[in-house]
Coordinates of C-alpha atoms and ligand atoms in Angstrom, one line a residue:
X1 CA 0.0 0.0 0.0
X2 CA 1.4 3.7 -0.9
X3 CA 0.6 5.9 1.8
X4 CA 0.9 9.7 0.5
X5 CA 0.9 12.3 3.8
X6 CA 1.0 16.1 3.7
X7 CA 0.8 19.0 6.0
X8 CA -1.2 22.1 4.6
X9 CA -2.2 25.8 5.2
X10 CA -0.7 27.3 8.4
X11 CA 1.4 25.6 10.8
X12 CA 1.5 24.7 14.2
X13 CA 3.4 22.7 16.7
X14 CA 1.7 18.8 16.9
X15 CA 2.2 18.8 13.1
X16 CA 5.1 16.3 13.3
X17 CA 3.9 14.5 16.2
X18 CA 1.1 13.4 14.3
X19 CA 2.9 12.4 11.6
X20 CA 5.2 10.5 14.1
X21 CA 2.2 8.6 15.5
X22 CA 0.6 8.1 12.1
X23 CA 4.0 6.2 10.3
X24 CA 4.6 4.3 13.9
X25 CA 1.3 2.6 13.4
X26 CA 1.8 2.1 10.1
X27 CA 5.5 0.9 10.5
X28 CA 3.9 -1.3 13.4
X29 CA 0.8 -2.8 12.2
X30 CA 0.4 -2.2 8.2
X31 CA 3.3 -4.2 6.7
X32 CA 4.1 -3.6 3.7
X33 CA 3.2 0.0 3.4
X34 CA 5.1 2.2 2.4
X35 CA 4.8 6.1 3.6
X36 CA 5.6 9.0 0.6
X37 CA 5.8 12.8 2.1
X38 CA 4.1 15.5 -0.7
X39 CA 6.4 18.4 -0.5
X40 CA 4.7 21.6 1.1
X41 CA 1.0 20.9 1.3
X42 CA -1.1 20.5 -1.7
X43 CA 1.5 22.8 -4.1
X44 CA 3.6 19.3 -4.0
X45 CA 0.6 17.4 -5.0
X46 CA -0.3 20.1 -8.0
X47 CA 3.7 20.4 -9.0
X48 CA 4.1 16.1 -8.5
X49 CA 6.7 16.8 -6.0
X50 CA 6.9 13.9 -4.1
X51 CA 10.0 12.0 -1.6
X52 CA 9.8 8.2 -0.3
X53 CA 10.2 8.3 3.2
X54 CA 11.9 5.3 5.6
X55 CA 11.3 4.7 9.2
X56 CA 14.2 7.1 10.3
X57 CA 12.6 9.7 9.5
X58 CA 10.3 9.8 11.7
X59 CA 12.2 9.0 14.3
X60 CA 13.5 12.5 16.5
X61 CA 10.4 14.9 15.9
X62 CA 7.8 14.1 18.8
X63 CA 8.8 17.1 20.1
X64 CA 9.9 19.5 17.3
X65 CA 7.6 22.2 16.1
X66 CA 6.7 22.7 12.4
X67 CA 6.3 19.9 9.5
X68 CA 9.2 18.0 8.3
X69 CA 7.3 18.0 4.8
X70 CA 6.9 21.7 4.5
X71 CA 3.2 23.5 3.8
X72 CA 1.7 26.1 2.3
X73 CA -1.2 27.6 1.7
X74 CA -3.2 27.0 -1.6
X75 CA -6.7 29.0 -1.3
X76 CA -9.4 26.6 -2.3
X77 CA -10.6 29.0 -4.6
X78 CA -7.8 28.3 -7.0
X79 CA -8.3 24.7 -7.1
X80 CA -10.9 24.6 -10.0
X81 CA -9.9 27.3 -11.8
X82 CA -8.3 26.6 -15.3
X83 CA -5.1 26.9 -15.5
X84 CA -2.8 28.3 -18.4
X85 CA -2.3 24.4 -18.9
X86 CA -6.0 23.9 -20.2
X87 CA -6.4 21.7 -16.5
X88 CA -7.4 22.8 -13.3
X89 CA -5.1 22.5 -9.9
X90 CA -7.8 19.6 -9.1
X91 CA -7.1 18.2 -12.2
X92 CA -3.1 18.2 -11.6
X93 CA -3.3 16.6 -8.3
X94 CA -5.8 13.8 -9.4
X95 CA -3.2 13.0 -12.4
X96 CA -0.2 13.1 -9.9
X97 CA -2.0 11.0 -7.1
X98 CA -2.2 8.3 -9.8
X99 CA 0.5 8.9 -11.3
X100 CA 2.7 8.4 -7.8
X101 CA 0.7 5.2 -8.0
X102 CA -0.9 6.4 -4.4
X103 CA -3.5 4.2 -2.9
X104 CA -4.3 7.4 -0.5
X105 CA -3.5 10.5 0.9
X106 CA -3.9 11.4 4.5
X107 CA -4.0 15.8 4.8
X108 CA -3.1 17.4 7.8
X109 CA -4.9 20.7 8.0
X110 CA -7.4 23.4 8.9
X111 CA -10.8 24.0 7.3
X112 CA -9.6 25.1 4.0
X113 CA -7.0 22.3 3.7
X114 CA -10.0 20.0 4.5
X115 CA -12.8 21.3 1.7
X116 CA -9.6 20.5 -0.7
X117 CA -9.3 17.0 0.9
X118 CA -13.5 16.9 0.1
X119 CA -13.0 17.6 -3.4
X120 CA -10.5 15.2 -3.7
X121 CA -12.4 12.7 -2.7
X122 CA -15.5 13.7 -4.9
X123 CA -12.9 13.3 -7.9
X124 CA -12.3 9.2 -6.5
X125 CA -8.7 9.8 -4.7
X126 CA -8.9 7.9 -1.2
X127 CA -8.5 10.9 1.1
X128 CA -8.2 11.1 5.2
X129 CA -7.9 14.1 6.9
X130 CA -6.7 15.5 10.4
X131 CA -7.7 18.6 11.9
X132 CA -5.1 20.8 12.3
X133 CA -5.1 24.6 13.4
X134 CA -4.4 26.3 16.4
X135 CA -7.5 28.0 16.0
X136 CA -9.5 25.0 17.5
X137 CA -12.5 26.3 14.4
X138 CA -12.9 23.1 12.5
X139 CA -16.4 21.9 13.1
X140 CA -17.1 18.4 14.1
X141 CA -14.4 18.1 16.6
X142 CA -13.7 19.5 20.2
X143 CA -10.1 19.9 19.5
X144 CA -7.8 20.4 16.7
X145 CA -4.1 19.8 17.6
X146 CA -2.0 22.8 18.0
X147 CA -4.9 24.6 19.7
X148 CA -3.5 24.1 23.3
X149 CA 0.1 24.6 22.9
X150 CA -0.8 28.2 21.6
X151 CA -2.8 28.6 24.6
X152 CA 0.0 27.6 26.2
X153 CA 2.2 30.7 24.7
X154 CA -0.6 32.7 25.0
X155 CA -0.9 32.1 28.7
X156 CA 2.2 32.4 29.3
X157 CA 2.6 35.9 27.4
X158 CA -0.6 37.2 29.7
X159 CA 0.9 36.3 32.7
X160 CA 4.3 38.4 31.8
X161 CA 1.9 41.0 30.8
X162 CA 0.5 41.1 34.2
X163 CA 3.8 42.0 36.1
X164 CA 4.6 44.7 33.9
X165 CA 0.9 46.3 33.8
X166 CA 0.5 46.2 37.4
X167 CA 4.1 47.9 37.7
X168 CA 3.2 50.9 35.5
X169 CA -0.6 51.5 36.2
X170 CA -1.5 50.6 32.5
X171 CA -3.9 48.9 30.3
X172 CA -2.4 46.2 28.3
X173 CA -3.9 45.8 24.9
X174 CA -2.8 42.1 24.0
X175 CA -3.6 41.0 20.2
X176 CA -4.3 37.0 20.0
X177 CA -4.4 35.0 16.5
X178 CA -8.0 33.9 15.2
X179 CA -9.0 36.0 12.3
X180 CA -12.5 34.4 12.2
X181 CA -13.2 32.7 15.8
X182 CA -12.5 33.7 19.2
X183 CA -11.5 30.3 20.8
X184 CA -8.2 31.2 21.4
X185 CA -8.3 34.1 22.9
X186 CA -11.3 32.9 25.1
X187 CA -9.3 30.1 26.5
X188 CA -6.2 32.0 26.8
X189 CA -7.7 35.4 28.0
X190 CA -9.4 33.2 30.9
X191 CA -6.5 31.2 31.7
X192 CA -4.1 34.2 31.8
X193 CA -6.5 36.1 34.1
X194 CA -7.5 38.8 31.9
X195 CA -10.1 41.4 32.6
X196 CA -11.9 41.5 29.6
X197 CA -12.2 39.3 25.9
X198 CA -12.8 40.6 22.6
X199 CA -13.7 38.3 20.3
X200 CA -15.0 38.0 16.6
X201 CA -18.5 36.3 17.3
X202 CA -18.9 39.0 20.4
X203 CA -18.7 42.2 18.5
X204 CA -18.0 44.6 21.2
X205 CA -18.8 48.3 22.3
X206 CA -16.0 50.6 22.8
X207 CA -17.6 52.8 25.0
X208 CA -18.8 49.6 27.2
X209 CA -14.9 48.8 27.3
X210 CA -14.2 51.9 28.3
X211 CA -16.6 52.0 31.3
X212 CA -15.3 48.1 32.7
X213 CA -11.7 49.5 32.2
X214 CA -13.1 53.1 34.8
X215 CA -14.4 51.3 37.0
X216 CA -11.4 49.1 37.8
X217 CA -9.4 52.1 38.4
X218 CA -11.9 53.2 40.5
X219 CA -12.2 50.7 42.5
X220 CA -8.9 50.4 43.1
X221 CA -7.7 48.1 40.6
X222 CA -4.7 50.3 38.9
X223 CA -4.0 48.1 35.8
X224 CA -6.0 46.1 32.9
X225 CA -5.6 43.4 30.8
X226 CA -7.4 43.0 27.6
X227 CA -7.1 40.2 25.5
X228 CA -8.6 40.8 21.7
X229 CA -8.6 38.4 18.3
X230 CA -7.1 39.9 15.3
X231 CA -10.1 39.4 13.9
X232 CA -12.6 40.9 17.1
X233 CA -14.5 43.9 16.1
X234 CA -16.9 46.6 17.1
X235 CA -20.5 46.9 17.3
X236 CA -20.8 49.7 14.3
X237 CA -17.9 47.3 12.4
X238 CA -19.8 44.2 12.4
X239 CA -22.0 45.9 10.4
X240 CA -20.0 47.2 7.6
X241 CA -18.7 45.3 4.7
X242 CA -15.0 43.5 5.3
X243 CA -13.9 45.8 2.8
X244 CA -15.2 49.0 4.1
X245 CA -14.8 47.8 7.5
X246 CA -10.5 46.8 6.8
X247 CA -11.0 50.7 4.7
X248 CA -12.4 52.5 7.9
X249 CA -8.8 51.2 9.8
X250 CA -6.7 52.7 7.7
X251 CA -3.3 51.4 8.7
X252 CA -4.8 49.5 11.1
X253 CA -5.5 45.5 9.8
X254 CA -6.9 44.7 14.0
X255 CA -8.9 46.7 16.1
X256 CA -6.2 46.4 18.6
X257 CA -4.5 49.9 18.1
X258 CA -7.7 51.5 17.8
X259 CA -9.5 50.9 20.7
X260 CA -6.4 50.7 22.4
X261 CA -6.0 54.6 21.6
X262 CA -9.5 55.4 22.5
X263 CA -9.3 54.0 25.9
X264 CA -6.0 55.9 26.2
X265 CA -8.1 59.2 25.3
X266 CA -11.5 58.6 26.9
X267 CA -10.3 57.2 30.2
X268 CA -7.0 58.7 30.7
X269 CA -5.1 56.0 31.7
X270 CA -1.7 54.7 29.6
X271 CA -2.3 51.9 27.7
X272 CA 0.1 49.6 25.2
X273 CA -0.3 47.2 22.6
X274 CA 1.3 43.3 22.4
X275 CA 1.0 41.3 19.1
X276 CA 1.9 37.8 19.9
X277 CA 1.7 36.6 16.2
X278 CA 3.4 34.2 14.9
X279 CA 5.1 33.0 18.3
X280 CA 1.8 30.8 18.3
X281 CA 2.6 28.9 15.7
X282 CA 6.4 28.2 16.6
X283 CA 8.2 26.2 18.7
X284 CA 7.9 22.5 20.6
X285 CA 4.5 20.8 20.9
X286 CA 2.8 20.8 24.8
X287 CA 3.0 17.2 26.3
X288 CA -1.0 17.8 25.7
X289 CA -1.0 18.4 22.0
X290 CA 2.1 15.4 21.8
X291 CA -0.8 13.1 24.0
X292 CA -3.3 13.7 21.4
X293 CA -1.5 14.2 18.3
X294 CA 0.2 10.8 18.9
X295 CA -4.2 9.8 19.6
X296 CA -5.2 11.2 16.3
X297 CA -2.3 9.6 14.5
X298 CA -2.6 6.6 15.8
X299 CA -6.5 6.3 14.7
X300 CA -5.6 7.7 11.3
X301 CA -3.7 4.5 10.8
X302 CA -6.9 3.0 11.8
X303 CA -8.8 4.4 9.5
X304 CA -6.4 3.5 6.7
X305 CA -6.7 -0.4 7.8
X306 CA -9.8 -0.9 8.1
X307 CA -9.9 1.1 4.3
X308 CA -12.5 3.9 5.7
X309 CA -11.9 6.7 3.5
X310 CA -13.2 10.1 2.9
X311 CA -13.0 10.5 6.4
X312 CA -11.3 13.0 9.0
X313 CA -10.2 11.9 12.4
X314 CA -12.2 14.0 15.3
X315 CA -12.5 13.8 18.8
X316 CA -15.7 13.8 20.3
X317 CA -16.5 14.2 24.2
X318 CA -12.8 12.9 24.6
X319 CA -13.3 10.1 22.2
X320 CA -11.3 9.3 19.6
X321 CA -13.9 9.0 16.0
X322 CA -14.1 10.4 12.6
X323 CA -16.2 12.4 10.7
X324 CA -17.4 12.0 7.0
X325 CA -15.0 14.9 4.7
X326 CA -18.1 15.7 3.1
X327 CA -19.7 17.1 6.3
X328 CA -16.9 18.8 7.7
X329 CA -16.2 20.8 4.4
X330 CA -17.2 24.3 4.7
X331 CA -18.4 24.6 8.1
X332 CA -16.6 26.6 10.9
X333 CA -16.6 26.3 14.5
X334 CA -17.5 29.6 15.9
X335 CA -17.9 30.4 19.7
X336 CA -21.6 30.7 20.7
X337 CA -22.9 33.3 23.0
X338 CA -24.0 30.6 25.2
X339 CA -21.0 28.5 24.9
X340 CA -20.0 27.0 28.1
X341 CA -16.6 29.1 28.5
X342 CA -18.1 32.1 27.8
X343 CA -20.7 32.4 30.8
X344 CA -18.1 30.7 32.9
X345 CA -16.2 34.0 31.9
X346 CA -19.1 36.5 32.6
X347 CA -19.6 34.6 35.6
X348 CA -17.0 35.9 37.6
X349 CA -17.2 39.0 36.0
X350 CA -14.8 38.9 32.9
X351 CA -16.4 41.6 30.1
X352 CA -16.7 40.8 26.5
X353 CA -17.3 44.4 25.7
X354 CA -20.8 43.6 24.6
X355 CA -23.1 45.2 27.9
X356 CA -24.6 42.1 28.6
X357 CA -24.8 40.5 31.7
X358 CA -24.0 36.8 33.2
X359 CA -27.3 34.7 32.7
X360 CA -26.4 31.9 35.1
X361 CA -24.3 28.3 34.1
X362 CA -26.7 25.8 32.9
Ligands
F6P401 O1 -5.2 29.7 10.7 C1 -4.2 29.8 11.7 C2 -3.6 31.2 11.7 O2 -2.6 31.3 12.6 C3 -4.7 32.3 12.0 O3 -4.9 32.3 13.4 C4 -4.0 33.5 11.5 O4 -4.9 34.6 11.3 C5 -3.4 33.0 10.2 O5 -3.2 31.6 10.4 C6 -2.1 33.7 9.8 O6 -1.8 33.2 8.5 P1 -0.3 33.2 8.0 O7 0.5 32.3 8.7 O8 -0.4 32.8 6.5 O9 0.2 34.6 8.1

């Protein structure tokens, strides 16, 4: 059997310790397979760039951050567009899949990488899929791998925050990836104490923020954290276009340095900005994301043996299961007003910016 693997779209750290776990079952329980890496996400499947892998490879990387096959991001958009070739990126990685003789390919990725692995399979290539993104949005599972060791930077980067806020008397502004949902920053912004979440699904007044961020001074309470998504936004913003919205910013892409100023104006107090970026991504896997990465490998192996394809590994109320690709495709996790972690927030008096008040844990 010839296994193809790749890794698309952004990276994270658990990307190679799910591909560790995947070839140690296969290695251990599929003889005669034989594992072939696709170069840089689906760009090596489209340019047929493809490199037989041994056993050794996989050996040293539990712990390293990153993909050992490379990625990249191919927007799904382009994939049934014609090319100037007469065929279609679809069309190219259909005709290398069989040409590389592959019996499957397993795809390691977020949602876009996964309505690519859909289509794939519509067009008869034997695809599995693993849900990768430390943005925790892809629908059908609880947890995407990746998602806890950025809330383990992100917690960690709140916490310094804290000592130096508390120091100076200042508001600390502190900008969390998630362009589209808010998980990350909800998890994060809770564990790392902070006093009030911004998120995408919550758009938020900044007046409102302005009053929560008074009234700790007042009482007493001489700094502030905020924690805000890239992609959080105000009440008046939500309902603009993206366009006009990212047009109204000027040089601004977040709201981050904008409300950030305005707080600085309207309650008087100092106030600074932290973009963690691309620190989320980087660095070693948490002995969390190595447990279930080597989980989610492991099943993926599973999947390939019993020959259960056009699927995507999930976990489920801490089970390990799978969903069907052609469910998955499209949809987006988003963090619901009623969400569990949200009124556990408001409960004990975190603000989301949004005036409304803590309704009571079901
Ligand atoms: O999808 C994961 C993610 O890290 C988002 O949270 C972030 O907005 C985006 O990728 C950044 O993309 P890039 O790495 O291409 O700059």
């Amino acid at each position: 059997m010839r296994i193809g693997i790749l890794t698309a779209g952004g990276d994270c750290p658990g990307l190679n310790a799910v591909i560790r776990g995947f070839a140690k079952y296969v290695y251990n329980q599929i003889p005669d397979a034989e594992i072939i890496g696709v170069s840089d996400g689906y760009r090596g499947l489209i340019n047929g760039e493809f490199k037989n892998l041994k056993e050794s490879d996989f050996s040293g990387i539990l712990n390293i951050g990153g993909t050992i096959l490379g990625t990249s991001r191919q927007p799904f958009k382009e994939m049934t567009k014609e090319e100037q070739n007469g065929s279609t990126r679809l069309e190219q990685m259909v005709k290398n899949y069989k040409k590389a003789k592959l019996d499957l390919v397993v795809t390691l990725g977020g949602a876009g990488t996964h309505k690519t692995a859909a289509l794939l399979s519509e067009a008869g290539c034997n695809v599995i899929g693993l849900p990768k993104t430390i943005d925790n949005d892809i629908w059908g599972t609880d947890i995407t791998f990746g998602f806890h060791s950025a809330v383990d930077i992100d917690t960690e980067c709140i916490d310094r925050l804290h000592t130096t806020a508390a120091s100076h008397g200042r508001t600390m502004v502190v900008e969390i990836m998630g362009n589209k949902v808010g998980w990350l920053t909800l998890y994060s912004g809770i564990a790392g104490g902070a006093d009030i979440i911004l998120i995408p699904e919550i758009p938020f007044d900044p007046d409102e923020v302005c009053k929560t961020v008074a009234k700790r001074y007042k009482s007493g309470k001489d700094f502030t954290i905020i924690a805000i998504a890239e992609g959080a936004m105000t009440k008046a913003e939500a309902e603009m276009k993206k366009a006009d919205r990212l047009a109204a910013r000027g040089n601004d892409t977040t709201a981050t340095n904008s409300i950030a100023r305005y707080i600085q104006e309207q309650v008087g107090v100092e106030t600074r900005t932290v973009v963690i970026g691309h620190l989320q991504r980087g660095g070693s896997p948490s002995p969390y994301d190595r447990l279930i990465s080597t989980e989610l490998g492991s099943f993926a192996g599973k999947l390939v043996q019993e020959g259960n394809f056009g699927t995507t590994v999930a976990v489920q109320n801490n089970a390990i299961t799978y969903n069907w690709l052609s469910d998955v495709a499209g949809k987006t996790k988003y963090v619901s007003e009623d969400n569990q972690m949200v009124n556990v927030a408001r409960s004990i008096g975190i603000s989301f910016g949004d005036g409304r008040k803590f309704k009571g844990i079901k």
